[in-house]
Short mmCIF file of C-alpha atoms and ligand atoms in Angstrom, two decimals:
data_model
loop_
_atom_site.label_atom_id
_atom_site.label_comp_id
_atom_site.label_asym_id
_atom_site.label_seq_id
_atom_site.Cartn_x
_atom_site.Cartn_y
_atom_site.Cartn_z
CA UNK W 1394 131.00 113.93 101.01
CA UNK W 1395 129.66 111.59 103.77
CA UNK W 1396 131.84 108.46 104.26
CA UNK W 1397 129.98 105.10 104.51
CA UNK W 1398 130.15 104.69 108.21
CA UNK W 1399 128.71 108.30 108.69
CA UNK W 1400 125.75 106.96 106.49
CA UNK W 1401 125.26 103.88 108.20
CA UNK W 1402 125.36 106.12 111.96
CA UNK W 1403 122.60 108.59 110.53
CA UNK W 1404 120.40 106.01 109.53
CA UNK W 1405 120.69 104.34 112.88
CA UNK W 1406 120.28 107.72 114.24
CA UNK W 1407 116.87 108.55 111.67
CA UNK W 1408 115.29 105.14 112.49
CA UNK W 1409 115.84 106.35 116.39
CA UNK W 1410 114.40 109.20 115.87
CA UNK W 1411 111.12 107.72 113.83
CA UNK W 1412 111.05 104.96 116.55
CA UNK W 1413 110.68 107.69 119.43
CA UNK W 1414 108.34 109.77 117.37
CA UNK W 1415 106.30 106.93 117.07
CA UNK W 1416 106.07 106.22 121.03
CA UNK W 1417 105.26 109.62 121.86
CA UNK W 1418 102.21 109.68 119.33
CA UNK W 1419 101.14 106.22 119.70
CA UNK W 1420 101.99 104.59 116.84
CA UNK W 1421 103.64 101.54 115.41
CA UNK W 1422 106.79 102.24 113.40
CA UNK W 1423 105.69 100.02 111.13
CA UNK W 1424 103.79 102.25 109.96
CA UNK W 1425 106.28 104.88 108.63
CA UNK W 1426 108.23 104.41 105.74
CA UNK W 1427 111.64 105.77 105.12
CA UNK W 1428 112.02 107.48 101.76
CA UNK W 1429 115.80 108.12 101.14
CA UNK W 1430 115.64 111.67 99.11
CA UNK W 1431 118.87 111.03 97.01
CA UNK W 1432 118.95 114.06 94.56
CA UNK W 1433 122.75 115.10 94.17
CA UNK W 1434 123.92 111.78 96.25
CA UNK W 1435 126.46 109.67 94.00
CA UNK W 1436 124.88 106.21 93.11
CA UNK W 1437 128.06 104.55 95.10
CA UNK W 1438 126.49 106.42 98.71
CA UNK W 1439 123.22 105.09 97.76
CA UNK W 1440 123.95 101.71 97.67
CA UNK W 1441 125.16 102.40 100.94
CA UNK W 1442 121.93 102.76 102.51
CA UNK W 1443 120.45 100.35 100.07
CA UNK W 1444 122.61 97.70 101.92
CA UNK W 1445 122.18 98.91 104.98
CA UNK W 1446 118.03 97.72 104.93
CA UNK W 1447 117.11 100.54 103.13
CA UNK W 1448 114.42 100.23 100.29
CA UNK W 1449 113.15 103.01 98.76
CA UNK W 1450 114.83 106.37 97.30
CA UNK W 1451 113.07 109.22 95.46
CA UNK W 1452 114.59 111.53 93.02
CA UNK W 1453 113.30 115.22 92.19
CA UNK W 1454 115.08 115.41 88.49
CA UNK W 1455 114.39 113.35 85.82
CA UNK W 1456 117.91 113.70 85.11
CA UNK W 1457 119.37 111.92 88.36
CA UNK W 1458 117.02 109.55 87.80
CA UNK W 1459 118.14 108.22 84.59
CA UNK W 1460 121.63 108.44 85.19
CA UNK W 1461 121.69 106.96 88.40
CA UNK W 1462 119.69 103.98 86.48
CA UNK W 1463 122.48 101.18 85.57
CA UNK W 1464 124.16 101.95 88.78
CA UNK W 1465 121.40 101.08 90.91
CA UNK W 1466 120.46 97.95 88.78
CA UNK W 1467 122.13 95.50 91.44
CA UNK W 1468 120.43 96.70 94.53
CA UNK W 1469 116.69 95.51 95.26
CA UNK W 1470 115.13 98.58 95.76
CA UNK W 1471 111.98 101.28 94.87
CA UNK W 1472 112.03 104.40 93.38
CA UNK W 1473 109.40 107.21 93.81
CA UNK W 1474 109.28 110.36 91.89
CA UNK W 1475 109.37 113.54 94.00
CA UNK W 1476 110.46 116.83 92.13
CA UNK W 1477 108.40 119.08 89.69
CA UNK W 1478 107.37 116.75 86.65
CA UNK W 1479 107.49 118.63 83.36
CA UNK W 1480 104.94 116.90 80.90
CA UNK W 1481 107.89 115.98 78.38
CA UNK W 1482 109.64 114.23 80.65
CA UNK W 1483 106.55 111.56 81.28
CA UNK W 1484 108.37 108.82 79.07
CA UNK W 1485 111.37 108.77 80.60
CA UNK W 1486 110.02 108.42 84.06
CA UNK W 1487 108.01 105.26 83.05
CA UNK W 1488 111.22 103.70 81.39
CA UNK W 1489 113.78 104.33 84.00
CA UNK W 1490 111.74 102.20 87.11
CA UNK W 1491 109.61 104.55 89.30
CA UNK W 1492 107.10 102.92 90.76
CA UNK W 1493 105.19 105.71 92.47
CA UNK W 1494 104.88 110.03 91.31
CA UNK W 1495 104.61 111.64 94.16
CA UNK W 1496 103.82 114.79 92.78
CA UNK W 1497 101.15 114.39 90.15
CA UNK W 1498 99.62 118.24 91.08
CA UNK W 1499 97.65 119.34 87.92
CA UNK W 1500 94.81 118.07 85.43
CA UNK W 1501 97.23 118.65 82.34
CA UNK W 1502 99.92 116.45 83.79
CA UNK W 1503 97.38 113.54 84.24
CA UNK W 1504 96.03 113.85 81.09
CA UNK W 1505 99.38 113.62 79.66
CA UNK W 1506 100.59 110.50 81.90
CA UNK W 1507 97.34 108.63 81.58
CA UNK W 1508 97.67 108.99 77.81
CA UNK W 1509 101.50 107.32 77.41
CA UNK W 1510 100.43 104.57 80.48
CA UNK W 1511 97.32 103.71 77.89
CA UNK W 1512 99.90 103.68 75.06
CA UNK W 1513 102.82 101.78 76.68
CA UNK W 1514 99.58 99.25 78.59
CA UNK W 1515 100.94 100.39 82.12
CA UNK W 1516 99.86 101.55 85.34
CA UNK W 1517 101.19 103.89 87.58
CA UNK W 1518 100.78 104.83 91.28
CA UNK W 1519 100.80 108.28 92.37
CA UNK W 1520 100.25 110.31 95.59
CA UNK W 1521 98.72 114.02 94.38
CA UNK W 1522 100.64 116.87 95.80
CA UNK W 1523 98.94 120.10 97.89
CA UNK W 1524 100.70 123.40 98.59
CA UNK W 1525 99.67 123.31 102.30
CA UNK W 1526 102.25 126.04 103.04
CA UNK W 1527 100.52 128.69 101.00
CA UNK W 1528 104.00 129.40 99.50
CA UNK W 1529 104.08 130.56 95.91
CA UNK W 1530 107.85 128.86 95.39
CA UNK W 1531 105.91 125.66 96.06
CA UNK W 1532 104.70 123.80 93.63
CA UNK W 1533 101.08 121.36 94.47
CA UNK W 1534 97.47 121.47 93.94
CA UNK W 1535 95.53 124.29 96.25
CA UNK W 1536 93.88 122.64 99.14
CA UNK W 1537 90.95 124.13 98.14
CA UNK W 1538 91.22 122.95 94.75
CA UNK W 1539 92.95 119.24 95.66
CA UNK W 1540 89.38 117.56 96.03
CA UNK W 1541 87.85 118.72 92.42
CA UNK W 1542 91.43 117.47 91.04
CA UNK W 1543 90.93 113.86 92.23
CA UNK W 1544 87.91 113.41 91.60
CA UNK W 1545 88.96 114.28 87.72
CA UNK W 1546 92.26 112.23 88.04
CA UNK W 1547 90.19 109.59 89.29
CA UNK W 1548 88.58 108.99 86.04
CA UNK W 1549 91.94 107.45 84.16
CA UNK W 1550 91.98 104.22 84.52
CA UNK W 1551 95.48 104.10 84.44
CA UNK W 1552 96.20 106.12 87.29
CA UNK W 1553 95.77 105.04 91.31
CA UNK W 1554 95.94 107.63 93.51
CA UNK W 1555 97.16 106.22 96.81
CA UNK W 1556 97.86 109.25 98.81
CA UNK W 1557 98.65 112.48 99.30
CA UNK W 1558 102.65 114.54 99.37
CA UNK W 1559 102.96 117.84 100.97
CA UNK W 1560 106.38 119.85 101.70
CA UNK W 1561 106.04 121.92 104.84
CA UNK W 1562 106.50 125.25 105.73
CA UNK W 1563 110.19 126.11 105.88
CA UNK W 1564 110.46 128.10 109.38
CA UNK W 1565 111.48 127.47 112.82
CA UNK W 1566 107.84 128.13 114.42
CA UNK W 1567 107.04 124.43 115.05
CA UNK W 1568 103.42 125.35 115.12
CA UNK W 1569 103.01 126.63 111.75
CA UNK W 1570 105.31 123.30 110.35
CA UNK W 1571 102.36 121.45 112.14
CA UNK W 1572 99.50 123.65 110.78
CA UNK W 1573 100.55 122.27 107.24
CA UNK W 1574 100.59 118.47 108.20
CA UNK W 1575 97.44 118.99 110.07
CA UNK W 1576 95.79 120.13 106.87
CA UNK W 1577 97.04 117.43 104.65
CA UNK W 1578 95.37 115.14 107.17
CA UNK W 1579 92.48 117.06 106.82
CA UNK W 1580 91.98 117.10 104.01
CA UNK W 1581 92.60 113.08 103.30
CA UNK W 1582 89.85 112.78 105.92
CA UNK W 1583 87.62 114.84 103.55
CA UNK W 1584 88.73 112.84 100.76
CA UNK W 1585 87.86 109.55 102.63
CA UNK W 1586 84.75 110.37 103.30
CA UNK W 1587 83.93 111.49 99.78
CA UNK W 1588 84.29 107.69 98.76
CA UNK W 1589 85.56 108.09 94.78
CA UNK W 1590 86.30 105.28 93.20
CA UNK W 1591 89.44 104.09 92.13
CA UNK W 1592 91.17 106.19 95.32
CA UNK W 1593 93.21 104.94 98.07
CA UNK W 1594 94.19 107.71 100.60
CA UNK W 1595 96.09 105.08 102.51
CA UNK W 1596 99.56 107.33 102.61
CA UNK W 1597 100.40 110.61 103.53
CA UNK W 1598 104.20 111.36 102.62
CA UNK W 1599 105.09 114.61 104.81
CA UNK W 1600 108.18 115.12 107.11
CA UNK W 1601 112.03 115.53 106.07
CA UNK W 1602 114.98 116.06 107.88
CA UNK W 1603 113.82 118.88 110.17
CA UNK W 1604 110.71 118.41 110.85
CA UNK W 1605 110.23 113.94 110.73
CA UNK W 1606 108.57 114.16 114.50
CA UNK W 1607 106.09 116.16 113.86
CA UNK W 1608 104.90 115.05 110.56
CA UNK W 1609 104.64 111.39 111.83
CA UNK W 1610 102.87 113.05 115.17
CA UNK W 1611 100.49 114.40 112.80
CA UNK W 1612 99.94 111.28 110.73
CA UNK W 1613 102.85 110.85 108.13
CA UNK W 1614 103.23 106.97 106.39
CA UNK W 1615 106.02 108.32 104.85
CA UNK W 1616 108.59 110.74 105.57
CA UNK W 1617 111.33 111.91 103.09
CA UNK W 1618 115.05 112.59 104.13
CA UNK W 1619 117.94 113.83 102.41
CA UNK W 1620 120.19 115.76 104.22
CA UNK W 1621 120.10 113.87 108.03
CA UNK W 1622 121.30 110.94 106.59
CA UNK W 1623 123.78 111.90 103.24
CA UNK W 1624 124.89 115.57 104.26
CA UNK W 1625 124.33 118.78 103.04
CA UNK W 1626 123.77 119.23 99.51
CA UNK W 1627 125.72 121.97 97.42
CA UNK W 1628 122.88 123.52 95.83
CA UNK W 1629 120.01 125.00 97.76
CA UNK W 1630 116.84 123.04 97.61
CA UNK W 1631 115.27 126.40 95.54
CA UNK W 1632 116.60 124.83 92.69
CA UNK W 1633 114.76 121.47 92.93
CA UNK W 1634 111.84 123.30 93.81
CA UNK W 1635 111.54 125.81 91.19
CA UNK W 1636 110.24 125.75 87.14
CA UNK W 1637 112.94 126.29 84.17
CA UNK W 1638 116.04 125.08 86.54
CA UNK W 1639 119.10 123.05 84.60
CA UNK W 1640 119.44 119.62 85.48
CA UNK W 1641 122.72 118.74 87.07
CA UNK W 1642 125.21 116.39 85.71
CA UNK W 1643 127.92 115.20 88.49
C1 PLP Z 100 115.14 117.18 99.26
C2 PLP Z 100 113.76 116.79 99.54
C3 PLP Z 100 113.43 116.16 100.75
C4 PLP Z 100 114.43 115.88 101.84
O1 PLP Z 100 114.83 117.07 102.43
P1 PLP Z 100 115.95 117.06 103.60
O2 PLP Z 100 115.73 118.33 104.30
O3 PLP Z 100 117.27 117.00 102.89
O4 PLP Z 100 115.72 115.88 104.43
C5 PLP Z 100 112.11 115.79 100.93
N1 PLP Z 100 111.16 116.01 99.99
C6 PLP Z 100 111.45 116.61 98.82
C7 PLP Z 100 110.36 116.82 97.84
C8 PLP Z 100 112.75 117.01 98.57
O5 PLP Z 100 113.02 117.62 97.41
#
């Protein structure tokens, strides 16, 4: 359990680490965003970094999301979705505040979403989400497949597609962590140039704890972090990650 000054010290530390990052490749830090990756983090830590300048979070479980709600009513802040979204769990993602699905990765799901935003008369931002890491345990469009998928998502009027969300490689070989950032920026460079309507590619959300250089090297607006800044979580991130897991209640 991290105490409040060890939150406030690795968020100095983080936004040291982005600011270098962003010397070394050129770039203003104004450019990247920190996303606060809160799943298993107690409202009451939040608010920590919500004080501290921090803005937005983003939750992988439906489950934190809503019951982290009320808490997190009195701090000015925005909330992105970015865990596995399970079709019947659409309404409660529109009701509890998230401004942003990060991981809108099939047809089916769109269909679905566009269908309650029409019925409730809202809109909702999302970033679409590409395995770049060829891992099966990962969940995101194909890269070969991501460009057919927009241009299908595109169509619902409800739904703006601002960006694109990868998760890296997990390994130690810096090379192949970049190879996966390199291709989401490929392949928003691809999508650029295709000019479809009703399609921002403005952000690219790629880089967490281990790896936040060389994602914003390669291009990142937004990096996620979790553990640099709130500790180590008890349950291994396998469980976000995966299909059929049990939510968690603290
Ligand atoms: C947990 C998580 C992160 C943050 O990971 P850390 O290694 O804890 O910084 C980023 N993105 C997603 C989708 C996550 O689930």
């Amino acid at each position: 359990m991290p105490t409040n000054s060890s939150i406030v010290d690795n968020l100095r530390e983080i936004h040291a680490r982005i600011e270098s990052a962003c010397v070394n490749s050129k770039r203003e830090v104004s450019e990247v965003q920190l996303l606060l990756a809160t799943k298993t983090v107690k409202p009451e830590n939040i608010k920590v970094a919500l004080s501290n300048n921090e803005r937005l979070i983003g939750e992988n479980k439906v489950q934190e999301v809503k019951e982290k709600y009320e808490a997190l009513l009195s701090v000015p802040h925005e909330k992105h979705f970015i865990g596995h979204l399970q079709s019947n769990k659409i309404k409660e993602v529109l009701r509890y505040g998230v401004t942003c699905i990060q991981s809108l990765d099939r047809l089916s799901l769109a269909e679905k979403l566009q269908k309650r935003l029409t019925f409730e008369n809202k809109h909702m931002n999302v970033f679409i989400q590409v395995n770049t890491s060829a891992e099966k345990s990962k969940f995101g469009v194909s890269p070969d497949n991501a460009i057919s998928l927009i241009k299908q998502i595109a169509h619902f009027d409800r739904i703006h597609i601002k960006g694109l969300m990868t998760i890296g490689l997990f390994s130690a070989d810096k090379e192949k962590v970049r190879e996966c950032f390199q291709l989401l920026k490929q392949l928003q460079q691809a999508i650029i140039s295709e000019n479809i309507s009703n399609v921002s590619m403005k952000e690219l959300s790629m880089g967490m704890s281990g790896d936040l250089e060389i994602a914003i090297e390669e291009g990142a607006t937004i990096i996620r972090v979790g553990t640099a800044v709130f500790g180590e979580r008890a349950y291994p991130d396998s469980y976000y990650w995966n299909e059929n897991t049990n939510n968690i209640v603290q």
